[in-house]
Amino acid sequence: MNLAYGFRREASYPHFGQGTNLIPRAIRGKWMKRVKEMEFAGFEMGHQLPDGMAANESNVKDIAKEVADAGLAVFGIRGGGSVANPRTYETAKKRWEDAIQFASWIGSPIVNSSMGTPPDLTQPGSFKGDTVSQGSSESASQHDYEISAEALRGFADRAADLGIGISLEIHQHSIFDTTWAARKIHALVDRPNFSINPDLGNIYWTWDTPHETSEQAIHDIAPISNHYWHCKNLKRIHLPQHDHAIFLQAPLPDGDIDYCYAMTAMIQHGFDGTIIVEGMRVGDPYYGDGKSAAYMKSLIEELT
């Protein structure tokens, strides 16, 4: 089992970026040293390179060597997008293909995607914690799942040729936002290198009142989640008078989701893949994410 860093704050003095790109080359060595000091074996990243570099085989392999020289590895590549919507199909298809090729060049065993669509910010359900969620399974058709499964089979087959697994993340603003939907697509795709990323935080914050408990969700999804697992924790503040809930991110031991329970369920179902600690988005990430890493390492040691 691997413990890796899903950094969500692009900050290492003097650099600060608004996204989740890899830290620039000039200070990347210092950043990777901190990642290793938090006892992560590596990290996940997007399928773009920092510093304005083109993502070609030579440049990507240079990054791979730099990461390996730091004693780390890239465990997952984020990419892809929704192929059920004809307006986004071509862009999403290229992102999937690019992410799979990038993963092959950098030596990552997994491509992870949420297959979400950008919400319309002028309409209800565009954020987290509303009574409705745009693009959700509640409004999906059987055809949406069949079209998605057909495309995912093709991506999984291409990835398998390169020795790569595909992880589909349960995610808001996606037709794969519940364990029911995830089980459905997993059965339709039916490929050995295709599994579900059971992101309990995403299930928790999609609606103002979660549609399933974290405990029930992990029971239902652990049997088909054997490769890759995003872990973040949240504190929910319900505002029923506004039909909304606010979710505040917390280090993994400090939120509403019981990760001891979830880890036990995953291990009982044979999980031996990569756990991604999804990092803090505000504040000092090295304190909060270091605390999360230490907690997850203690659970792994206790339960295995």
Tab-separated table of C-alpha atoms in Angstrom:
chain	number	residue	atom	x	y	z
A	1	MET	CA	0.000	0.000	0.000
A	2	ASN	CA	1.334	3.443	-0.974
A	3	LEU	CA	0.677	6.777	0.732
A	4	ALA	CA	0.997	9.703	-1.681
A	5	TYR	CA	0.372	13.440	-1.693
A	6	GLY	CA	-2.522	15.023	-3.548
A	7	PHE	CA	-1.316	18.586	-3.026
A	8	ARG	CA	-4.038	21.182	-3.532
A	9	ARG	CA	-2.110	24.319	-2.601
A	10	GLU	CA	0.553	25.507	-5.012
A	11	ALA	CA	2.645	27.347	-2.451
A	12	SER	CA	6.334	27.216	-1.595
A	13	TYR	CA	7.957	30.564	-0.842
A	14	PRO	CA	8.496	32.676	-2.882
A	15	HIS	CA	6.162	30.928	-5.350
A	16	PHE	CA	2.386	31.050	-5.010
A	17	GLY	CA	0.051	29.837	-7.733
A	18	GLN	CA	-3.730	29.693	-7.877
A	19	GLY	CA	-3.870	26.159	-9.228
A	20	THR	CA	-2.473	22.743	-8.411
A	21	ASN	CA	0.459	22.695	-10.797
A	22	LEU	CA	3.823	21.275	-9.870
A	23	ILE	CA	6.080	23.783	-8.106
A	24	PRO	CA	8.537	25.513	-10.522
A	25	ARG	CA	11.915	23.931	-11.133
A	26	ALA	CA	13.923	26.566	-9.244
A	27	ILE	CA	12.382	25.590	-5.888
A	28	ARG	CA	10.996	22.136	-6.688
A	29	GLY	CA	13.853	20.361	-4.944
A	30	LYS	CA	13.030	22.111	-1.665
A	31	TRP	CA	9.334	21.290	-2.101
A	32	MET	CA	9.988	17.612	-2.825
A	33	LYS	CA	12.208	17.433	0.247
A	34	ARG	CA	9.243	18.595	2.333
A	35	VAL	CA	6.982	16.032	0.668
A	36	LYS	CA	9.431	13.296	1.602
A	37	GLU	CA	9.777	14.646	5.158
A	38	MET	CA	5.997	14.232	5.543
A	39	GLU	CA	6.679	10.553	4.736
A	40	PHE	CA	4.801	10.462	1.464
A	41	ALA	CA	6.168	7.995	-1.070
A	42	GLY	CA	5.282	10.369	-3.894
A	43	PHE	CA	2.444	12.479	-5.253
A	44	GLU	CA	-0.192	12.862	-7.936
A	45	MET	CA	-0.166	15.638	-10.514
A	46	GLY	CA	-2.012	16.920	-13.552
A	47	HIS	CA	-0.976	16.051	-17.083
A	48	GLN	CA	0.618	19.445	-17.669
A	49	LEU	CA	4.173	20.496	-16.962
A	50	PRO	CA	5.183	23.618	-15.016
A	51	ASP	CA	7.453	26.399	-16.233
A	52	GLY	CA	5.645	26.641	-19.581
A	53	MET	CA	7.216	23.388	-20.779
A	54	ALA	CA	5.573	21.358	-23.528
A	55	ALA	CA	4.440	17.924	-22.364
A	56	ASN	CA	6.497	15.837	-24.752
A	57	GLU	CA	8.267	12.565	-24.026
A	58	SER	CA	11.672	14.117	-23.393
A	59	ASN	CA	10.446	16.809	-20.991
A	60	VAL	CA	8.154	14.467	-19.085
A	61	LYS	CA	10.915	11.898	-18.649
A	62	ASP	CA	13.200	14.653	-17.351
A	63	ILE	CA	10.599	15.389	-14.652
A	64	ALA	CA	10.338	11.676	-13.893
A	65	LYS	CA	14.097	11.504	-13.332
A	66	GLU	CA	14.011	14.594	-11.125
A	67	VAL	CA	11.259	13.031	-9.004
A	68	ALA	CA	13.075	9.699	-8.767
A	69	ASP	CA	16.324	11.428	-7.776
A	70	ALA	CA	14.391	12.986	-4.868
A	71	GLY	CA	13.396	9.501	-3.705
A	72	LEU	CA	9.764	9.954	-4.756
A	73	ALA	CA	7.418	8.662	-7.453
A	74	VAL	CA	4.378	9.907	-9.364
A	75	PHE	CA	1.502	7.629	-8.371
A	76	GLY	CA	-1.348	9.215	-10.309
A	77	ILE	CA	-2.098	11.573	-13.180
A	78	ARG	CA	-5.252	13.692	-13.204
A	79	GLY	CA	-6.952	14.164	-16.540
A	80	GLY	CA	-9.914	13.295	-18.700
A	81	GLY	CA	-13.422	14.704	-18.443
A	82	SER	CA	-17.030	13.944	-19.337
A	83	VAL	CA	-17.651	12.105	-22.590
A	84	ALA	CA	-21.440	11.924	-22.143
A	85	ASN	CA	-21.951	15.552	-23.173
A	86	PRO	CA	-21.470	16.154	-26.922
A	87	ARG	CA	-20.351	19.722	-26.218
A	88	THR	CA	-17.365	18.506	-24.204
A	89	TYR	CA	-16.725	15.148	-25.877
A	90	GLU	CA	-13.833	16.046	-28.189
A	91	THR	CA	-12.004	18.100	-25.566
A	92	ALA	CA	-12.495	15.406	-22.934
A	93	LYS	CA	-11.390	12.636	-25.290
A	94	LYS	CA	-8.137	14.451	-26.028
A	95	ARG	CA	-7.568	15.083	-22.316
A	96	TRP	CA	-8.036	11.384	-21.635
A	97	GLU	CA	-5.624	10.403	-24.397
A	98	ASP	CA	-3.057	12.990	-23.298
A	99	ALA	CA	-3.287	11.903	-19.654
A	100	ILE	CA	-2.768	8.236	-20.532
A	101	GLN	CA	0.270	9.047	-22.658
A	102	PHE	CA	1.644	11.385	-19.973
A	103	ALA	CA	1.245	8.643	-17.351
A	104	SER	CA	3.176	6.230	-19.539
A	105	TRP	CA	6.048	8.679	-20.020
A	106	ILE	CA	6.328	9.648	-16.348
A	107	GLY	CA	5.890	6.109	-15.040
A	108	SER	CA	2.597	6.600	-13.209
A	109	PRO	CA	0.495	3.456	-12.676
A	110	ILE	CA	-2.855	5.314	-12.634
A	111	VAL	CA	-4.856	7.915	-14.541
A	112	ASN	CA	-7.594	9.357	-12.326
A	113	SER	CA	-10.581	11.293	-13.645
A	114	SER	CA	-13.845	12.598	-12.249
A	115	MET	CA	-15.589	12.910	-15.641
A	116	GLY	CA	-17.294	16.055	-14.363
A	117	THR	CA	-18.567	18.967	-16.420
A	118	PRO	CA	-18.046	22.654	-15.565
A	119	PRO	CA	-21.194	23.977	-13.829
A	120	ASP	CA	-23.162	27.026	-14.970
A	121	LEU	CA	-22.432	29.534	-12.208
A	122	THR	CA	-25.589	31.516	-13.006
A	123	GLN	CA	-27.883	28.596	-12.134
A	124	PRO	CA	-28.747	26.741	-8.895
A	125	GLY	CA	-26.620	23.744	-8.012
A	126	SER	CA	-23.387	25.198	-9.350
A	127	PHE	CA	-21.477	24.823	-6.093
A	128	LYS	CA	-21.213	22.253	-3.324
A	129	GLY	CA	-23.788	21.879	-0.563
A	130	ASP	CA	-26.902	22.923	-2.496
A	131	THR	CA	-30.202	21.020	-2.654
A	132	VAL	CA	-29.485	20.192	-6.296
A	133	SER	CA	-26.233	19.483	-8.126
A	134	GLN	CA	-25.780	20.304	-11.788
A	135	GLY	CA	-24.826	17.402	-14.029
A	136	SER	CA	-25.626	14.834	-11.357
A	137	SER	CA	-26.823	11.238	-11.529
A	138	GLU	CA	-30.290	12.493	-10.582
A	139	SER	CA	-30.718	13.956	-14.070
A	140	ALA	CA	-28.732	11.334	-16.020
A	141	SER	CA	-30.220	8.943	-18.559
A	142	GLN	CA	-29.381	5.328	-19.276
A	143	HIS	CA	-27.866	6.548	-22.527
A	144	ASP	CA	-25.451	8.793	-20.594
A	145	TYR	CA	-24.078	5.762	-18.768
A	146	GLU	CA	-23.872	3.622	-21.891
A	147	ILE	CA	-22.032	6.319	-23.866
A	148	SER	CA	-19.644	6.899	-20.961
A	149	ALA	CA	-19.000	3.183	-20.534
A	150	GLU	CA	-18.249	2.747	-24.222
A	151	ALA	CA	-15.658	5.520	-24.110
A	152	LEU	CA	-14.174	4.291	-20.818
A	153	ARG	CA	-13.701	0.800	-22.236
A	154	GLY	CA	-11.644	2.309	-25.034
A	155	PHE	CA	-9.563	4.397	-22.632
A	156	ALA	CA	-9.058	1.410	-20.324
A	157	ASP	CA	-7.932	-0.788	-23.213
A	158	ARG	CA	-5.459	1.839	-24.412
A	159	ALA	CA	-4.175	2.289	-20.861
A	160	ALA	CA	-3.851	-1.476	-20.371
A	161	ASP	CA	-1.591	-1.672	-23.427
A	162	LEU	CA	0.741	0.719	-21.571
A	163	GLY	CA	0.454	-1.021	-18.195
A	164	ILE	CA	-1.730	1.714	-16.674
A	165	GLY	CA	-4.920	1.529	-14.615
A	166	ILE	CA	-7.936	3.833	-14.871
A	167	SER	CA	-9.516	5.208	-11.700
A	168	LEU	CA	-12.922	6.900	-11.931
A	169	GLU	CA	-13.477	9.318	-9.059
A	170	ILE	CA	-16.898	9.732	-7.465
A	171	HIS	CA	-17.373	13.482	-7.854
A	172	GLN	CA	-19.894	16.304	-7.685
A	173	HIS	CA	-21.261	17.745	-10.969
A	174	SER	CA	-20.839	14.319	-12.513
A	175	ILE	CA	-23.198	11.455	-13.295
A	176	PHE	CA	-20.857	9.409	-11.077
A	177	ASP	CA	-21.634	11.208	-7.811
A	178	THR	CA	-23.074	8.342	-5.721
A	179	THR	CA	-22.033	4.792	-4.973
A	180	TRP	CA	-25.054	3.554	-6.942
A	181	ALA	CA	-23.850	5.386	-10.034
A	182	ALA	CA	-20.270	4.212	-9.522
A	183	ARG	CA	-21.320	0.570	-9.221
A	184	LYS	CA	-23.406	0.930	-12.357
A	185	ILE	CA	-20.570	2.299	-14.490
A	186	HIS	CA	-18.089	-0.200	-13.057
A	187	ALA	CA	-20.326	-3.080	-14.159
A	188	LEU	CA	-20.836	-1.552	-17.611
A	189	VAL	CA	-17.126	-0.927	-18.255
A	190	ASP	CA	-16.032	-4.351	-16.970
A	191	ARG	CA	-12.269	-4.033	-17.453
A	192	PRO	CA	-9.686	-5.463	-15.015
A	193	ASN	CA	-7.651	-2.236	-14.981
A	194	PHE	CA	-10.707	-0.057	-14.267
A	195	SER	CA	-11.693	0.738	-10.680
A	196	ILE	CA	-13.561	3.323	-8.633
A	197	ASN	CA	-11.934	6.055	-6.532
A	198	PRO	CA	-14.238	6.184	-3.462
A	199	ASP	CA	-13.743	9.851	-2.554
A	200	LEU	CA	-15.933	10.077	0.550
A	201	GLY	CA	-15.409	13.823	0.812
A	202	ASN	CA	-17.011	14.344	-2.585
A	203	ILE	CA	-20.009	12.229	-1.594
A	204	TYR	CA	-20.329	14.223	1.617
A	205	TRP	CA	-20.282	17.731	0.151
A	206	THR	CA	-22.244	17.297	-3.093
A	207	TRP	CA	-25.630	18.182	-1.546
A	208	ASP	CA	-26.706	20.163	1.513
A	209	THR	CA	-27.838	16.908	3.119
A	210	PRO	CA	-25.659	13.950	2.060
A	211	HIS	CA	-27.587	11.301	0.152
A	212	GLU	CA	-25.683	8.473	1.856
A	213	THR	CA	-23.555	8.160	4.962
A	214	SER	CA	-19.817	7.706	4.646
A	215	GLU	CA	-20.140	4.350	6.407
A	216	GLN	CA	-22.776	3.041	3.995
A	217	ALA	CA	-20.887	4.448	1.023
A	218	ILE	CA	-17.642	2.677	1.871
A	219	HIS	CA	-19.507	-0.589	2.500
A	220	ASP	CA	-21.047	-0.359	-0.961
A	221	ILE	CA	-18.009	0.780	-2.920
A	222	ALA	CA	-14.959	-0.831	-1.261
A	223	PRO	CA	-15.287	-4.114	-3.218
A	224	ILE	CA	-14.665	-2.299	-6.533
A	225	SER	CA	-12.135	0.263	-5.268
A	226	ASN	CA	-8.843	-1.582	-5.345
A	227	HIS	CA	-6.425	0.813	-7.057
A	228	TYR	CA	-6.646	4.435	-5.956
A	229	TRP	CA	-8.331	6.350	-3.126
A	230	HIS	CA	-8.627	10.117	-2.571
A	231	CYS	CA	-8.986	10.992	1.116
A	232	LYS	CA	-10.042	14.387	2.464
A	233	ASN	CA	-12.102	15.361	5.489
A	234	LEU	CA	-14.692	18.043	6.086
A	235	LYS	CA	-16.796	19.685	8.764
A	236	ARG	CA	-20.403	20.323	7.731
A	237	ILE	CA	-22.322	23.437	8.789
A	238	HIS	CA	-25.958	23.098	7.728
A	239	LEU	CA	-27.958	26.257	6.998
A	240	PRO	CA	-31.478	24.861	6.444
A	241	GLN	CA	-33.011	28.335	6.222
A	242	HIS	CA	-30.876	28.859	3.104
A	243	ASP	CA	-31.169	25.306	1.697
A	244	HIS	CA	-27.401	25.134	1.815
A	245	ALA	CA	-24.523	23.621	3.746
A	246	ILE	CA	-20.992	24.942	4.131
A	247	PHE	CA	-18.141	22.447	4.248
A	248	LEU	CA	-14.839	23.354	5.875
A	249	GLN	CA	-11.850	21.175	5.078
A	250	ALA	CA	-9.954	19.689	8.021
A	251	PRO	CA	-6.966	17.348	8.412
A	252	LEU	CA	-8.024	13.720	8.081
A	253	PRO	CA	-8.365	12.914	11.812
A	254	ASP	CA	-10.331	16.094	12.558
A	255	GLY	CA	-13.389	16.064	10.276
A	256	ASP	CA	-16.789	14.365	10.203
A	257	ILE	CA	-15.715	11.330	8.139
A	258	ASP	CA	-14.470	8.360	10.179
A	259	TYR	CA	-11.366	7.244	8.293
A	260	CYS	CA	-10.577	4.490	10.786
A	261	TYR	CA	-13.894	2.889	9.812
A	262	ALA	CA	-13.314	3.547	6.113
A	263	MET	CA	-9.754	2.208	6.158
A	264	THR	CA	-10.888	-0.952	7.926
A	265	ALA	CA	-13.544	-1.538	5.267
A	266	MET	CA	-11.084	-0.982	2.425
A	267	ILE	CA	-8.485	-3.318	3.913
A	268	GLN	CA	-11.115	-5.989	4.591
A	269	HIS	CA	-11.945	-5.897	0.882
A	270	GLY	CA	-8.306	-6.319	-0.138
A	271	PHE	CA	-7.286	-2.752	-0.945
A	272	ASP	CA	-3.552	-2.630	-1.623
A	273	GLY	CA	-3.296	0.361	-3.929
A	274	THR	CA	-2.448	4.028	-3.458
A	275	ILE	CA	-3.998	6.283	-0.834
A	276	ILE	CA	-3.898	9.929	-1.873
A	277	VAL	CA	-4.049	12.436	0.977
A	278	GLU	CA	-5.929	15.288	-0.672
A	279	GLY	CA	-4.229	18.382	0.655
A	280	MET	CA	-5.491	21.490	2.397
A	281	ARG	CA	-6.580	24.301	0.099
A	282	VAL	CA	-5.994	27.153	2.571
A	283	GLY	CA	-3.580	27.775	5.411
A	284	ASP	CA	-0.271	26.022	6.010
A	285	PRO	CA	-0.488	22.844	3.925
A	286	TYR	CA	2.620	21.279	5.408
A	287	TYR	CA	1.175	21.324	8.928
A	288	GLY	CA	-2.303	20.088	7.994
A	289	ASP	CA	-1.179	17.601	5.358
A	290	GLY	CA	1.657	16.332	7.538
A	291	LYS	CA	-0.904	15.655	10.269
A	292	SER	CA	-3.089	13.777	7.777
A	293	ALA	CA	-0.142	11.708	6.551
A	294	ALA	CA	0.886	10.725	10.077
A	295	TYR	CA	-2.698	9.725	10.895
A	296	MET	CA	-3.079	7.552	7.801
A	297	LYS	CA	0.293	5.888	8.385
A	298	SER	CA	-0.783	5.037	11.928
A	299	LEU	CA	-4.024	3.501	10.638
A	300	ILE	CA	-2.176	1.420	8.050
A	301	GLU	CA	0.235	0.133	10.690
A	302	GLU	CA	-2.592	-0.643	13.114
A	303	LEU	CA	-4.916	-2.352	10.639
A	304	THR	CA	-2.525	-4.356	8.447
